[in-house]
Amino acid sequence: MRILAIDIGGTKIAIGLVDNGSLLERVQIATPCVQSAEQFAQVLLEYTKDWMSGVEAIGVSTTGLVSKEGISAINPDTLSFPTPFPLAQALEAATDKPVKMLNDAQAAAWYEFVQLDEPRANMAFITVSTGVGGGIIIDGKLHQGSSGLAGHIGHTSINPNGPICGCGQTGCVEAIASGTAIQKLSSETMIPQLSNIELFEQANINSEAERIINRSAIAIATLCCNLRATLDLDTVVLGGGIGLAKGYLRRVNQAIQSKPRPFRVNVVAAKGDYDACLLGAAHQFEE
Ligand SMILES: [Zn+2]
């Protein structure tokens, strides 16, 4: 089955043409600033018009909370459009093709669950990128909850004295570990200013860079152990631009080793690499 896959992030959108689970084409664009879902759909379809013959369905994965009404923001800082944003309806109206839409990390969780080397019953997928998202598989099923909120583990608070999060809580994992949080801390303490890519490149020669990255990895390790304690997870899959950056997974697993044994859980890299959410978007039609 040939599917147009769209993965909407806070800063960028990946669009792919997926045929029977394989990514044939891929483009990346900046998330446009628009006022309506119809405009947003038109921007997306403009980039994909050459691919549309043969496309049978459209799968969308997106940052934010997905409900029947559309996309809405848990952390308004990471979403650039008004909410609720009925994008699935707009794409369906513009193309006359079936559209399925899921939260990005939930979509990736389901995709990664199917790709696991050994069958497991309970798994979490954590993506560390602009924000921190997650998806949870319980007894072999994606757990979404009645409002779709399940898996928003970036907004579990791990430090009552920590930074204020865009969601309104204090000390959320996202406010400590996300790419945005890393960038904020490094811009406050590093001279000259570094991009997150440069920060990772310098980690082994610059102790401040190492400290900032480790602070994020330790927060993700704490999150993994909290999830292990709550859900008795068999494994955690890590993805996202920060999650898959060089040495990050090693730092997370190292920090977990310092925790009491019952809370330790093995963390592995996403098989879908940086495209786990995009492949997950398409995977909605392959259940
Ligand atoms: Zn939060």
mmCIF file of C-alpha atoms and ligand atoms in Angstrom:
data_model
loop_
_atom_site.group_PDB
_atom_site.id
_atom_site.type_symbol
_atom_site.label_atom_id
_atom_site.label_comp_id
_atom_site.label_asym_id
_atom_site.label_seq_id
_atom_site.Cartn_x
_atom_site.Cartn_y
_atom_site.Cartn_z
ATOM 1 C CA MET A 1 0.000 0.000 0.000
ATOM 2 C CA ARG A 2 1.358 3.414 -0.944
ATOM 3 C CA ILE A 3 0.927 6.047 1.748
ATOM 4 C CA LEU A 4 1.749 9.724 2.028
ATOM 5 C CA ALA A 5 3.277 10.098 5.496
ATOM 6 C CA ILE A 6 3.473 13.453 7.249
ATOM 7 C CA ASP A 7 5.292 14.039 10.539
ATOM 8 C CA ILE A 8 4.605 17.460 12.061
ATOM 9 C CA GLY A 9 7.079 18.768 14.598
ATOM 10 C CA GLY A 10 7.332 22.048 16.433
ATOM 11 C CA THR A 11 9.958 23.423 14.068
ATOM 12 C CA LYS A 12 9.959 21.137 11.035
ATOM 13 C CA ILE A 13 7.776 18.790 9.046
ATOM 14 C CA ALA A 14 9.010 15.580 7.402
ATOM 15 C CA ILE A 15 6.970 14.315 4.467
ATOM 16 C CA GLY A 16 7.536 10.885 2.998
ATOM 17 C CA LEU A 17 6.223 8.538 0.366
ATOM 18 C CA VAL A 18 5.991 5.099 1.980
ATOM 19 C CA ASP A 19 5.339 1.931 0.018
ATOM 20 C CA ASN A 20 4.724 -1.265 2.030
ATOM 21 C CA GLY A 21 6.687 0.117 4.964
ATOM 22 C CA SER A 22 9.669 1.399 2.929
ATOM 23 C CA LEU A 23 10.440 5.094 2.666
ATOM 24 C CA LEU A 24 10.798 5.878 -1.068
ATOM 25 C CA GLU A 25 10.958 9.680 -0.989
ATOM 26 C CA ARG A 26 11.447 12.239 1.762
ATOM 27 C CA VAL A 27 11.392 16.014 2.018
ATOM 28 C CA GLN A 28 11.699 18.262 5.029
ATOM 29 C CA ILE A 29 10.210 21.745 5.380
ATOM 30 C CA ALA A 30 9.969 24.333 8.132
ATOM 31 C CA THR A 31 6.644 24.196 9.998
ATOM 32 C CA PRO A 32 4.645 26.978 8.310
ATOM 33 C CA CYS A 33 2.961 29.724 10.301
ATOM 34 C CA VAL A 34 -0.663 29.686 9.103
ATOM 35 C CA GLN A 35 -4.045 30.525 10.555
ATOM 36 C CA SER A 36 -6.155 27.654 9.204
ATOM 37 C CA ALA A 37 -5.916 23.895 8.723
ATOM 38 C CA GLU A 38 -6.978 24.362 5.074
ATOM 39 C CA GLN A 39 -3.979 26.625 4.432
ATOM 40 C CA PHE A 40 -1.702 24.166 6.236
ATOM 41 C CA ALA A 41 -3.014 21.269 4.104
ATOM 42 C CA GLN A 42 -2.419 23.275 0.918
ATOM 43 C CA VAL A 43 1.218 23.948 1.917
ATOM 44 C CA LEU A 44 1.783 20.217 2.550
ATOM 45 C CA LEU A 45 0.118 19.134 -0.700
ATOM 46 C CA GLU A 46 2.078 21.683 -2.706
ATOM 47 C CA TYR A 47 5.309 19.835 -1.777
ATOM 48 C CA THR A 48 3.874 16.404 -2.577
ATOM 49 C CA LYS A 49 1.848 16.970 -5.758
ATOM 50 C CA ASP A 50 4.260 14.865 -7.861
ATOM 51 C CA TRP A 51 3.824 11.881 -5.508
ATOM 52 C CA MET A 52 0.071 11.788 -5.233
ATOM 53 C CA SER A 53 -0.780 9.484 -8.145
ATOM 54 C CA GLY A 54 -0.869 6.012 -6.613
ATOM 55 C CA VAL A 55 -1.172 7.280 -3.030
ATOM 56 C CA GLU A 56 -4.055 5.400 -1.393
ATOM 57 C CA ALA A 57 -4.086 7.018 2.037
ATOM 58 C CA ILE A 58 -2.504 9.731 4.165
ATOM 59 C CA GLY A 59 -1.006 9.047 7.594
ATOM 60 C CA VAL A 60 -0.203 11.978 9.858
ATOM 61 C CA SER A 61 1.805 11.984 13.062
ATOM 62 C CA THR A 62 1.990 15.251 14.944
ATOM 63 C CA THR A 63 3.304 16.851 18.053
ATOM 64 C CA GLY A 64 0.510 17.754 20.493
ATOM 65 C CA LEU A 65 -2.686 16.127 21.663
ATOM 66 C CA VAL A 66 -4.778 14.496 18.929
ATOM 67 C CA SER A 67 -8.540 14.254 19.373
ATOM 68 C CA LYS A 68 -11.537 14.069 17.016
ATOM 69 C CA GLU A 69 -11.549 17.880 16.941
ATOM 70 C CA GLY A 70 -7.959 18.016 15.717
ATOM 71 C CA ILE A 71 -4.537 18.868 17.118
ATOM 72 C CA SER A 72 -4.197 20.862 20.328
ATOM 73 C CA ALA A 73 -1.184 21.869 22.359
ATOM 74 C CA ILE A 74 -0.108 20.581 25.742
ATOM 75 C CA ASN A 75 2.845 22.960 25.572
ATOM 76 C CA PRO A 76 1.806 25.973 23.419
ATOM 77 C CA ASP A 77 5.504 26.903 23.043
ATOM 78 C CA THR A 78 5.999 23.942 20.707
ATOM 79 C CA LEU A 79 3.058 24.470 18.357
ATOM 80 C CA SER A 80 2.759 27.267 15.836
ATOM 81 C CA PHE A 81 -0.912 27.061 14.871
ATOM 82 C CA PRO A 82 -4.268 27.812 16.520
ATOM 83 C CA THR A 83 -5.946 24.872 18.278
ATOM 84 C CA PRO A 84 -7.869 22.646 17.984
ATOM 85 C CA PHE A 85 -6.524 22.335 14.453
ATOM 86 C CA PRO A 86 -8.651 20.002 12.266
ATOM 87 C CA LEU A 87 -5.870 18.958 9.881
ATOM 88 C CA ALA A 88 -7.109 15.430 9.140
ATOM 89 C CA GLN A 89 -10.471 16.806 7.998
ATOM 90 C CA ALA A 90 -8.750 19.449 5.839
ATOM 91 C CA LEU A 91 -6.470 16.879 4.164
ATOM 92 C CA GLU A 92 -9.383 14.537 3.565
ATOM 93 C CA ALA A 93 -11.452 17.319 1.990
ATOM 94 C CA ALA A 94 -8.548 18.442 -0.215
ATOM 95 C CA THR A 95 -7.551 14.977 -1.471
ATOM 96 C CA ASP A 96 -10.612 12.734 -1.088
ATOM 97 C CA LYS A 97 -8.325 10.063 0.438
ATOM 98 C CA PRO A 98 -8.632 8.392 3.857
ATOM 99 C CA VAL A 99 -6.577 10.175 6.536
ATOM 100 C CA LYS A 100 -5.473 8.821 9.922
ATOM 101 C CA MET A 101 -3.793 11.013 12.512
ATOM 102 C CA LEU A 102 -1.986 10.097 15.737
ATOM 103 C CA ASN A 103 0.254 11.844 18.215
ATOM 104 C CA ASP A 104 3.805 11.543 16.810
ATOM 105 C CA ALA A 105 5.330 9.614 19.689
ATOM 106 C CA GLN A 106 2.326 7.275 19.919
ATOM 107 C CA ALA A 107 2.665 6.563 16.183
ATOM 108 C CA ALA A 108 6.398 5.923 16.576
ATOM 109 C CA ALA A 109 5.816 3.736 19.661
ATOM 110 C CA TRP A 110 3.546 1.426 17.730
ATOM 111 C CA TYR A 111 5.961 1.283 14.790
ATOM 112 C CA GLU A 112 8.953 0.576 17.075
ATOM 113 C CA PHE A 113 7.020 -2.048 19.025
ATOM 114 C CA VAL A 114 6.451 -4.039 15.839
ATOM 115 C CA GLN A 115 10.178 -3.721 14.980
ATOM 116 C CA LEU A 116 11.491 -5.052 18.327
ATOM 117 C CA ASP A 117 14.070 -7.855 17.982
ATOM 118 C CA GLU A 118 12.332 -9.932 20.640
ATOM 119 C CA PRO A 119 8.595 -9.830 21.285
ATOM 120 C CA ARG A 120 7.793 -7.818 24.431
ATOM 121 C CA ALA A 121 4.502 -6.995 26.129
ATOM 122 C CA ASN A 122 5.231 -3.628 27.738
ATOM 123 C CA MET A 123 7.311 -0.916 26.113
ATOM 124 C CA ALA A 124 7.699 2.843 26.086
ATOM 125 C CA PHE A 125 9.032 4.958 23.260
ATOM 126 C CA ILE A 126 10.618 8.247 24.281
ATOM 127 C CA THR A 127 11.522 10.939 21.777
ATOM 128 C CA VAL A 128 13.881 13.710 22.837
ATOM 129 C CA SER A 129 13.847 16.524 20.283
ATOM 130 C CA THR A 130 12.306 20.032 20.387
ATOM 131 C CA GLY A 131 10.173 18.639 23.210
ATOM 132 C CA VAL A 132 10.045 15.285 24.995
ATOM 133 C CA GLY A 133 7.260 12.948 23.892
ATOM 134 C CA GLY A 134 6.343 9.365 24.463
ATOM 135 C CA GLY A 135 4.138 6.467 23.552
ATOM 136 C CA ILE A 136 3.247 3.499 25.728
ATOM 137 C CA ILE A 137 2.487 -0.080 24.770
ATOM 138 C CA ILE A 138 0.742 -2.140 27.442
ATOM 139 C CA ASP A 139 0.086 -5.857 26.927
ATOM 140 C CA GLY A 140 0.965 -5.471 23.255
ATOM 141 C CA LYS A 141 -1.454 -2.610 22.639
ATOM 142 C CA LEU A 142 -0.907 1.116 22.143
ATOM 143 C CA HIS A 143 -2.345 2.848 25.204
ATOM 144 C CA GLN A 144 -3.886 6.202 24.227
ATOM 145 C CA GLY A 145 -6.313 6.806 27.079
ATOM 146 C CA SER A 146 -9.824 8.190 26.649
ATOM 147 C CA SER A 147 -8.622 11.711 25.799
ATOM 148 C CA GLY A 148 -5.513 10.694 23.853
ATOM 149 C CA LEU A 149 -3.204 12.114 26.513
ATOM 150 C CA ALA A 150 -1.439 8.849 27.400
ATOM 151 C CA GLY A 151 2.285 8.960 26.737
ATOM 152 C CA HIS A 152 2.773 12.673 27.363
ATOM 153 C CA ILE A 153 5.544 11.615 29.704
ATOM 154 C CA GLY A 154 7.627 14.711 28.934
ATOM 155 C CA HIS A 155 5.161 16.491 31.218
ATOM 156 C CA THR A 156 5.768 14.375 34.278
ATOM 157 C CA SER A 157 7.476 16.544 36.870
ATOM 158 C CA ILE A 158 10.759 15.242 38.280
ATOM 159 C CA ASN A 159 11.922 18.351 40.139
ATOM 160 C CA PRO A 160 9.504 20.492 42.214
ATOM 161 C CA ASN A 161 12.212 23.207 42.265
ATOM 162 C CA GLY A 162 12.998 22.876 38.555
ATOM 163 C CA PRO A 163 12.294 25.226 35.655
ATOM 164 C CA ILE A 164 8.737 26.252 34.750
ATOM 165 C CA CYS A 165 7.490 24.267 31.750
ATOM 166 C CA GLY A 166 5.449 25.729 28.876
ATOM 167 C CA CYS A 167 2.595 23.422 29.958
ATOM 168 C CA GLY A 168 2.233 25.330 33.247
ATOM 169 C CA GLN A 169 3.842 22.781 35.560
ATOM 170 C CA THR A 170 7.184 23.017 37.329
ATOM 171 C CA GLY A 171 10.162 20.734 36.716
ATOM 172 C CA CYS A 172 8.772 18.694 33.812
ATOM 173 C CA VAL A 173 11.189 16.320 32.087
ATOM 174 C CA GLU A 174 10.637 18.369 28.910
ATOM 175 C CA ALA A 175 11.721 21.605 30.634
ATOM 176 C CA ILE A 176 14.990 19.923 31.703
ATOM 177 C CA ALA A 177 15.850 17.424 28.951
ATOM 178 C CA SER A 178 14.456 18.682 25.615
ATOM 179 C CA GLY A 179 16.524 20.184 22.836
ATOM 180 C CA THR A 180 14.865 23.502 23.670
ATOM 181 C CA ALA A 181 15.932 23.192 27.326
ATOM 182 C CA ILE A 182 19.495 22.231 26.324
ATOM 183 C CA GLN A 183 19.684 25.211 23.968
ATOM 184 C CA LYS A 184 18.347 27.563 26.649
ATOM 185 C CA LEU A 185 20.853 26.421 29.261
ATOM 186 C CA SER A 186 23.799 26.497 26.881
ATOM 187 C CA SER A 187 22.882 30.008 25.656
ATOM 188 C CA GLU A 188 22.898 31.155 29.302
ATOM 189 C CA THR A 189 26.237 29.617 30.246
ATOM 190 C CA MET A 190 28.377 29.097 27.122
ATOM 191 C CA ILE A 191 30.502 31.759 25.435
ATOM 192 C CA PRO A 192 30.585 31.780 22.457
ATOM 193 C CA GLN A 193 27.072 30.492 21.894
ATOM 194 C CA LEU A 194 26.801 27.011 20.422
ATOM 195 C CA SER A 195 24.111 25.196 18.477
ATOM 196 C CA ASN A 196 23.031 21.855 19.964
ATOM 197 C CA ILE A 197 24.942 20.070 17.188
ATOM 198 C CA GLU A 198 28.142 21.950 18.144
ATOM 199 C CA LEU A 199 27.460 21.250 21.822
ATOM 200 C CA PHE A 200 27.437 17.481 21.179
ATOM 201 C CA GLU A 201 30.555 17.770 19.009
ATOM 202 C CA GLN A 202 32.417 19.508 21.845
ATOM 203 C CA ALA A 203 31.198 17.306 24.703
ATOM 204 C CA ASN A 204 34.413 15.283 25.003
ATOM 205 C CA ILE A 205 36.660 18.366 25.124
ATOM 206 C CA ASN A 206 34.402 20.851 26.927
ATOM 207 C CA SER A 207 33.243 19.980 30.439
ATOM 208 C CA GLU A 208 30.406 22.539 30.408
ATOM 209 C CA ALA A 209 29.003 21.030 27.198
ATOM 210 C CA GLU A 210 29.259 17.575 28.793
ATOM 211 C CA ARG A 211 27.496 18.821 31.948
ATOM 212 C CA ILE A 212 24.587 20.299 29.974
ATOM 213 C CA ILE A 213 24.078 17.144 27.892
ATOM 214 C CA ASN A 214 24.395 14.923 30.958
ATOM 215 C CA ARG A 215 21.759 16.944 32.826
ATOM 216 C CA SER A 216 19.351 16.088 30.011
ATOM 217 C CA ALA A 217 20.373 12.406 29.873
ATOM 218 C CA ILE A 218 20.001 12.033 33.661
ATOM 219 C CA ALA A 219 16.469 13.473 33.464
ATOM 220 C CA ILE A 220 15.588 10.935 30.746
ATOM 221 C CA ALA A 221 17.122 8.138 32.851
ATOM 222 C CA THR A 222 14.941 9.229 35.802
ATOM 223 C CA LEU A 223 11.921 9.187 33.513
ATOM 224 C CA CYS A 224 12.797 5.640 32.344
ATOM 225 C CA CYS A 225 13.059 4.419 35.945
ATOM 226 C CA ASN A 226 9.777 6.130 36.880
ATOM 227 C CA LEU A 227 8.099 4.375 33.953
ATOM 228 C CA ARG A 228 9.668 1.073 34.930
ATOM 229 C CA ALA A 229 8.333 1.517 38.481
ATOM 230 C CA THR A 230 4.880 2.511 37.236
ATOM 231 C CA LEU A 231 4.380 0.089 34.358
ATOM 232 C CA ASP A 232 6.970 -2.687 34.807
ATOM 233 C CA LEU A 233 8.270 -2.008 31.306
ATOM 234 C CA ASP A 234 10.333 -4.666 29.517
ATOM 235 C CA THR A 235 12.194 -2.168 27.392
ATOM 236 C CA VAL A 236 12.404 1.507 26.423
ATOM 237 C CA VAL A 237 13.097 2.710 22.866
ATOM 238 C CA LEU A 238 14.758 6.102 22.493
ATOM 239 C CA GLY A 239 14.423 8.354 19.438
ATOM 240 C CA GLY A 240 14.488 11.990 18.352
ATOM 241 C CA GLY A 241 17.288 14.298 17.252
ATOM 242 C CA ILE A 242 18.740 14.586 20.771
ATOM 243 C CA GLY A 243 17.885 11.016 21.800
ATOM 244 C CA LEU A 244 19.835 9.628 18.839
ATOM 245 C CA ALA A 245 22.706 12.141 19.009
ATOM 246 C CA LYS A 246 26.176 10.648 19.461
ATOM 247 C CA GLY A 247 26.746 9.319 22.967
ATOM 248 C CA TYR A 248 23.334 10.295 24.348
ATOM 249 C CA LEU A 249 21.919 6.759 24.658
ATOM 250 C CA ARG A 250 25.147 5.648 26.386
ATOM 251 C CA ARG A 251 24.773 8.483 28.919
ATOM 252 C CA VAL A 252 21.131 7.504 29.617
ATOM 253 C CA ASN A 253 22.016 3.831 30.143
ATOM 254 C CA GLN A 254 24.952 4.822 32.361
ATOM 255 C CA ALA A 255 22.723 6.998 34.568
ATOM 256 C CA ILE A 256 20.197 4.151 34.841
ATOM 257 C CA GLN A 257 22.948 1.827 36.116
ATOM 258 C CA SER A 258 23.308 4.060 39.193
ATOM 259 C CA LYS A 259 19.643 3.455 40.155
ATOM 260 C CA PRO A 260 18.408 0.587 42.357
ATOM 261 C CA ARG A 261 18.153 -2.638 40.375
ATOM 262 C CA PRO A 262 14.320 -3.056 40.334
ATOM 263 C CA PHE A 263 13.942 0.287 38.541
ATOM 264 C CA ARG A 264 16.585 -0.330 35.877
ATOM 265 C CA VAL A 265 15.358 -0.869 32.342
ATOM 266 C CA ASN A 266 17.274 -1.421 29.143
ATOM 267 C CA VAL A 267 17.083 1.485 26.680
ATOM 268 C CA VAL A 268 17.704 0.863 22.973
ATOM 269 C CA ALA A 269 17.862 3.153 19.926
ATOM 270 C CA ALA A 270 14.840 3.516 17.646
ATOM 271 C CA LYS A 271 15.016 1.242 14.588
ATOM 272 C CA GLY A 272 13.242 3.892 12.557
ATOM 273 C CA ASP A 273 16.148 6.187 13.412
ATOM 274 C CA TYR A 274 15.213 9.855 12.930
ATOM 275 C CA ASP A 275 12.181 8.765 10.894
ATOM 276 C CA ALA A 276 10.413 6.671 13.555
ATOM 277 C CA CYS A 277 7.533 9.189 13.756
ATOM 278 C CA LEU A 278 7.282 9.438 9.945
ATOM 279 C CA LEU A 279 7.245 5.648 9.493
ATOM 280 C CA GLY A 280 4.784 5.454 12.382
ATOM 281 C CA ALA A 281 2.495 7.878 10.537
ATOM 282 C CA ALA A 282 2.348 5.461 7.591
ATOM 283 C CA HIS A 283 2.197 2.398 9.827
ATOM 284 C CA GLN A 284 -1.315 3.366 11.003
ATOM 285 C CA PHE A 285 -2.628 1.756 7.808
ATOM 286 C CA GLU A 286 -0.654 -1.464 8.243
ATOM 287 C CA GLU A 287 -2.251 -2.805 11.410
HETATM 288 ZN ZN ZN B 1 5.339 20.337 31.111
#
